[in-house]
Amino acid sequence: MARRPASSALPDISVVVPVHDEAGAAPALAREIAEAFAGRSYEMIFIDDASKDATLAELQALKAELPTLRVLAHTKNAGQSRAVRTGVRAARAPIVVTLDGDGQNPPADAPRLADALIAAPDDVALVGGRRVKRQDTGAKRQASLWANRIRRRLLNDDADDTGCGLKAFRRDVFLALPYFDHIHRYLPALTIREGYRNLYLDVSHRGRDSGVSKYTNLGRLKASVSDLLGVMWLKTRLRQPGPVSEV
């Protein structure tokens, strides 16, 4: 586990970005994040999930240019959810914003989600992005549409687009959730399970400039069946203690 560096001036926001084989795209994304959060109290944490290309070297070289950039590295590929969790555990801020490492989530939208969560009541734990005018293939959009419909019906959550990587959430709530691979797609349902509320904002979306997608429709389908059953089981095993008081 990466240690959180000690500092007398902790940031207000931690931007967490998982990347795998995103050479070329990752540095450009980091610069966009720096521009979007300029003048803000923030840090950005890129987690290299054992890339086989020059992603890690490019990010390391960028640290001199971007002082808010921290780079963590997995020695073995562990997937997007584990990379996000690695970043959240290392984060120093109470508010975490996540973006996909492929650059399809424009960083310019990220401060708006963070500000919405900061201004929200304490019982709101997550502000999710809802992609409009998605720049994906028709097959991917249709698969996502049906997956979201099925998930909402079975889990009774309130999200129209859990596949959007742009989210803002409270760090302590995220770390209290039961972890499993692909948890990033079930954060709204698990947040509700813990007694919190979610908010959603429309965000923009853009096509890939480089690299290739790490997911396929068939791969998502295989994982989603067991994941859905698992989250449904988790919901049945919840027992809330009601208000807790120190006596």
Coordinates of C-alpha atoms in Angstrom, one line a residue:
M1 CA 0.0 0.0 0.0
A2 CA 1.3 3.5 -0.9
R3 CA 1.7 5.8 2.1
R4 CA 0.0 9.1 2.0
P5 CA 2.8 11.8 2.2
A6 CA 2.7 14.0 5.3
S7 CA 1.7 17.6 4.7
S8 CA 0.6 20.6 6.8
A9 CA -1.6 21.7 3.9
L10 CA -3.8 18.9 2.9
P11 CA -5.7 19.3 -0.4
D12 CA -9.4 19.7 -0.6
I13 CA -9.8 17.4 -3.6
S14 CA -7.9 14.3 -4.8
V15 CA -8.2 13.5 -8.5
V16 CA -7.7 9.8 -9.1
V17 CA -6.9 8.4 -12.5
P18 CA -6.3 4.7 -13.3
V19 CA -4.2 4.1 -16.4
H20 CA -3.0 1.0 -18.3
D21 CA -1.1 1.2 -21.6
E22 CA -2.1 4.9 -22.2
A23 CA 1.2 6.2 -23.4
G24 CA 0.7 9.6 -25.1
A25 CA -2.8 10.0 -23.7
A26 CA -1.9 10.0 -20.0
P27 CA 0.4 13.1 -20.0
A28 CA -2.1 15.1 -22.1
L29 CA -4.8 14.1 -19.6
A30 CA -2.7 15.2 -16.6
R31 CA -2.1 18.6 -18.2
E32 CA -5.8 19.0 -18.8
I33 CA -6.5 18.1 -15.1
A34 CA -4.0 20.7 -14.0
E35 CA -5.6 23.3 -16.2
A36 CA -9.1 22.4 -15.0
F37 CA -8.1 22.7 -11.3
A38 CA -5.8 25.6 -11.6
G39 CA -6.0 27.8 -8.5
R40 CA -7.7 25.1 -6.5
S41 CA -6.5 23.0 -3.5
Y42 CA -6.0 19.6 -5.1
E43 CA -3.7 16.8 -6.0
M44 CA -3.9 14.3 -8.8
I45 CA -2.9 10.7 -8.4
F46 CA -2.3 8.5 -11.5
I47 CA -2.1 4.8 -10.9
D48 CA -0.3 2.9 -13.5
D49 CA -1.8 -0.6 -13.6
A50 CA 1.4 -2.5 -14.8
S51 CA 1.4 -0.9 -18.2
K52 CA 3.6 -2.6 -20.9
D53 CA 4.2 0.6 -22.8
A54 CA 5.8 3.9 -21.8
T55 CA 2.9 5.2 -19.7
L56 CA 4.7 5.0 -16.4
A57 CA 7.9 6.6 -17.7
E58 CA 6.0 9.4 -19.3
L59 CA 4.1 10.2 -16.1
Q60 CA 7.3 10.1 -14.0
A61 CA 8.9 12.6 -16.4
L62 CA 5.9 14.9 -16.0
K63 CA 6.3 15.3 -12.3
A64 CA 8.8 18.1 -12.6
E65 CA 6.3 20.0 -14.7
L66 CA 3.2 19.3 -12.6
P67 CA 4.0 19.6 -8.9
T68 CA 0.5 18.4 -7.9
L69 CA 1.0 15.1 -9.7
R70 CA 1.6 11.9 -7.8
V71 CA 2.3 8.6 -9.6
L72 CA 1.7 5.1 -8.1
A73 CA 2.5 1.9 -9.8
H74 CA 1.2 -1.6 -9.6
T75 CA 3.8 -4.3 -10.2
K76 CA 1.0 -6.7 -11.5
N77 CA -2.1 -5.8 -13.5
A78 CA -5.0 -5.8 -11.1
G79 CA -7.8 -4.0 -13.1
Q80 CA -9.5 -0.6 -13.0
S81 CA -11.4 -1.1 -9.7
R82 CA -8.2 -2.1 -7.8
A83 CA -6.3 0.8 -9.4
V84 CA -9.0 3.2 -8.3
R85 CA -8.9 1.8 -4.7
T86 CA -5.1 2.1 -4.6
G87 CA -5.5 5.8 -5.5
V88 CA -8.3 6.4 -3.0
R89 CA -6.4 4.8 -0.2
A90 CA -3.4 7.0 -1.0
A91 CA -5.5 10.2 -1.4
R92 CA -5.1 13.0 1.1
A93 CA -8.3 14.8 0.5
P94 CA -11.8 14.0 1.8
I95 CA -13.3 14.5 -1.6
V96 CA -12.2 12.2 -4.5
V97 CA -12.9 12.7 -8.2
T98 CA -12.2 9.8 -10.6
L99 CA -11.7 10.0 -14.4
D100 CA -11.0 7.2 -16.9
G101 CA -7.5 7.2 -18.1
D102 CA -8.4 7.0 -21.8
G103 CA -9.2 10.8 -21.8
Q104 CA -12.8 10.3 -22.9
N105 CA -14.0 12.1 -19.7
P106 CA -13.1 15.8 -20.3
P107 CA -11.4 17.1 -17.1
A108 CA -13.1 20.5 -17.5
D109 CA -16.3 18.9 -16.1
A110 CA -14.6 17.5 -13.0
P111 CA -14.5 20.6 -10.8
R112 CA -18.3 21.0 -11.2
L113 CA -18.9 17.5 -9.8
A114 CA -16.5 18.2 -6.9
D115 CA -18.2 21.5 -6.1
A116 CA -21.6 19.9 -6.2
L117 CA -20.6 17.3 -3.6
I118 CA -18.8 19.9 -1.4
A119 CA -22.0 22.0 -1.3
A120 CA -24.3 19.0 -0.8
P121 CA -25.7 17.8 2.6
D122 CA -23.7 15.2 4.5
D123 CA -26.1 12.4 3.4
V124 CA -25.1 12.9 -0.2
A125 CA -22.0 10.7 -0.7
L126 CA -21.6 10.6 -4.5
V127 CA -22.1 12.9 -7.5
G128 CA -22.0 10.9 -10.7
G129 CA -21.5 12.0 -14.2
R130 CA -24.1 11.2 -16.8
R131 CA -22.6 11.2 -20.3
V132 CA -24.5 13.1 -23.0
K133 CA -23.7 12.7 -26.7
R134 CA -21.5 9.7 -26.1
Q135 CA -18.7 9.3 -28.6
D136 CA -18.7 5.5 -28.6
T137 CA -19.7 2.9 -31.2
G138 CA -23.4 2.2 -31.6
A139 CA -22.9 -1.4 -30.3
K140 CA -21.2 -0.1 -27.2
R141 CA -24.0 2.5 -26.6
Q142 CA -26.7 -0.1 -27.0
A143 CA -25.0 -2.6 -24.7
S144 CA -24.6 0.1 -22.1
L145 CA -28.2 1.2 -22.4
W146 CA -29.5 -2.3 -21.7
A147 CA -27.0 -3.0 -19.0
N148 CA -28.1 0.1 -17.1
R149 CA -31.8 -0.8 -17.5
I150 CA -31.2 -4.3 -16.2
R151 CA -29.0 -3.2 -13.3
R152 CA -31.5 -0.5 -12.2
R153 CA -34.4 -3.0 -12.3
L154 CA -32.5 -5.6 -10.3
L155 CA -30.7 -3.3 -7.8
N156 CA -33.3 -0.5 -7.6
D157 CA -30.5 2.1 -7.8
D158 CA -30.9 5.6 -9.3
A159 CA -28.1 5.7 -11.9
D160 CA -28.6 6.0 -15.6
D161 CA -25.0 5.7 -16.5
T162 CA -22.8 3.8 -14.0
G163 CA -20.2 3.3 -16.8
C164 CA -19.2 6.9 -16.7
G165 CA -15.8 7.1 -15.0
L166 CA -16.3 10.7 -14.0
K167 CA -17.5 10.7 -10.4
A168 CA -17.0 12.6 -7.2
F169 CA -17.4 10.9 -3.8
R170 CA -16.5 11.1 -0.2
R171 CA -13.3 9.1 0.5
D172 CA -14.4 7.7 3.9
V173 CA -17.7 6.4 2.4
F174 CA -15.9 4.7 -0.5
L175 CA -13.4 3.0 1.8
A176 CA -16.3 1.7 4.0
L177 CA -17.9 -0.1 1.0
P178 CA -17.3 -3.9 0.5
Y179 CA -14.6 -4.2 -2.1
F180 CA -14.7 -6.5 -5.1
D181 CA -13.5 -6.3 -8.7
H182 CA -15.6 -4.1 -10.9
I183 CA -17.0 -2.2 -7.8
H184 CA -16.6 1.0 -9.8
R185 CA -19.8 0.1 -11.8
Y186 CA -21.8 -0.4 -8.6
L187 CA -20.9 2.6 -6.5
P188 CA -24.4 4.2 -6.7
A189 CA -26.2 1.0 -5.5
L190 CA -23.6 0.4 -2.7
T191 CA -23.8 4.0 -1.6
I192 CA -27.5 3.8 -1.3
R193 CA -27.1 0.5 0.6
E194 CA -25.1 2.3 3.2
G195 CA -27.9 4.9 3.7
Y196 CA -26.5 7.7 1.6
R197 CA -27.9 9.6 -1.4
N198 CA -26.5 10.2 -4.9
L199 CA -26.8 13.2 -7.2
Y200 CA -26.1 13.2 -11.0
L201 CA -25.0 15.9 -13.4
D202 CA -24.7 15.8 -17.2
V203 CA -21.1 15.7 -18.5
S204 CA -19.6 15.8 -21.9
H205 CA -17.9 12.9 -23.6
R206 CA -15.3 12.5 -26.4
G207 CA -13.8 9.9 -28.6
R208 CA -10.5 8.2 -28.0
D209 CA -7.4 9.9 -29.5
S210 CA -5.1 7.0 -28.9
G211 CA -4.9 3.5 -27.5
V212 CA -7.6 0.9 -27.5
S213 CA -10.4 0.0 -25.2
K214 CA -9.6 -2.5 -22.5
Y215 CA -13.2 -3.8 -22.4
T216 CA -15.4 -5.7 -24.8
N217 CA -19.2 -6.2 -24.7
L218 CA -18.8 -9.9 -24.2
G219 CA -16.2 -9.4 -21.4
R220 CA -18.6 -7.0 -19.6
L221 CA -21.5 -9.4 -19.9
K222 CA -19.5 -12.3 -18.3
A223 CA -18.5 -10.1 -15.4
S224 CA -21.8 -8.4 -14.9
V225 CA -23.8 -11.5 -14.3
S226 CA -21.9 -12.6 -11.2
D227 CA -21.4 -9.0 -10.1
L228 CA -25.2 -8.3 -10.2
L229 CA -25.9 -11.5 -8.2
G230 CA -23.2 -10.5 -5.7
V231 CA -24.5 -7.0 -5.2
M232 CA -28.1 -8.3 -4.9
W233 CA -26.8 -10.7 -2.2
L234 CA -25.0 -7.9 -0.4
K235 CA -28.3 -5.9 -0.3
T236 CA -30.1 -8.7 1.4
R237 CA -27.4 -9.1 4.1
L238 CA -27.5 -5.5 5.4
R239 CA -28.5 -4.7 8.9
Q240 CA -28.5 -1.0 9.9
P241 CA -28.0 0.0 13.5
G242 CA -29.9 3.2 13.4
P243 CA -28.4 6.4 14.8
V244 CA -25.2 5.8 16.8
S245 CA -24.4 7.8 19.9
E246 CA -21.4 7.8 22.2
V247 CA -22.4 7.1 25.8

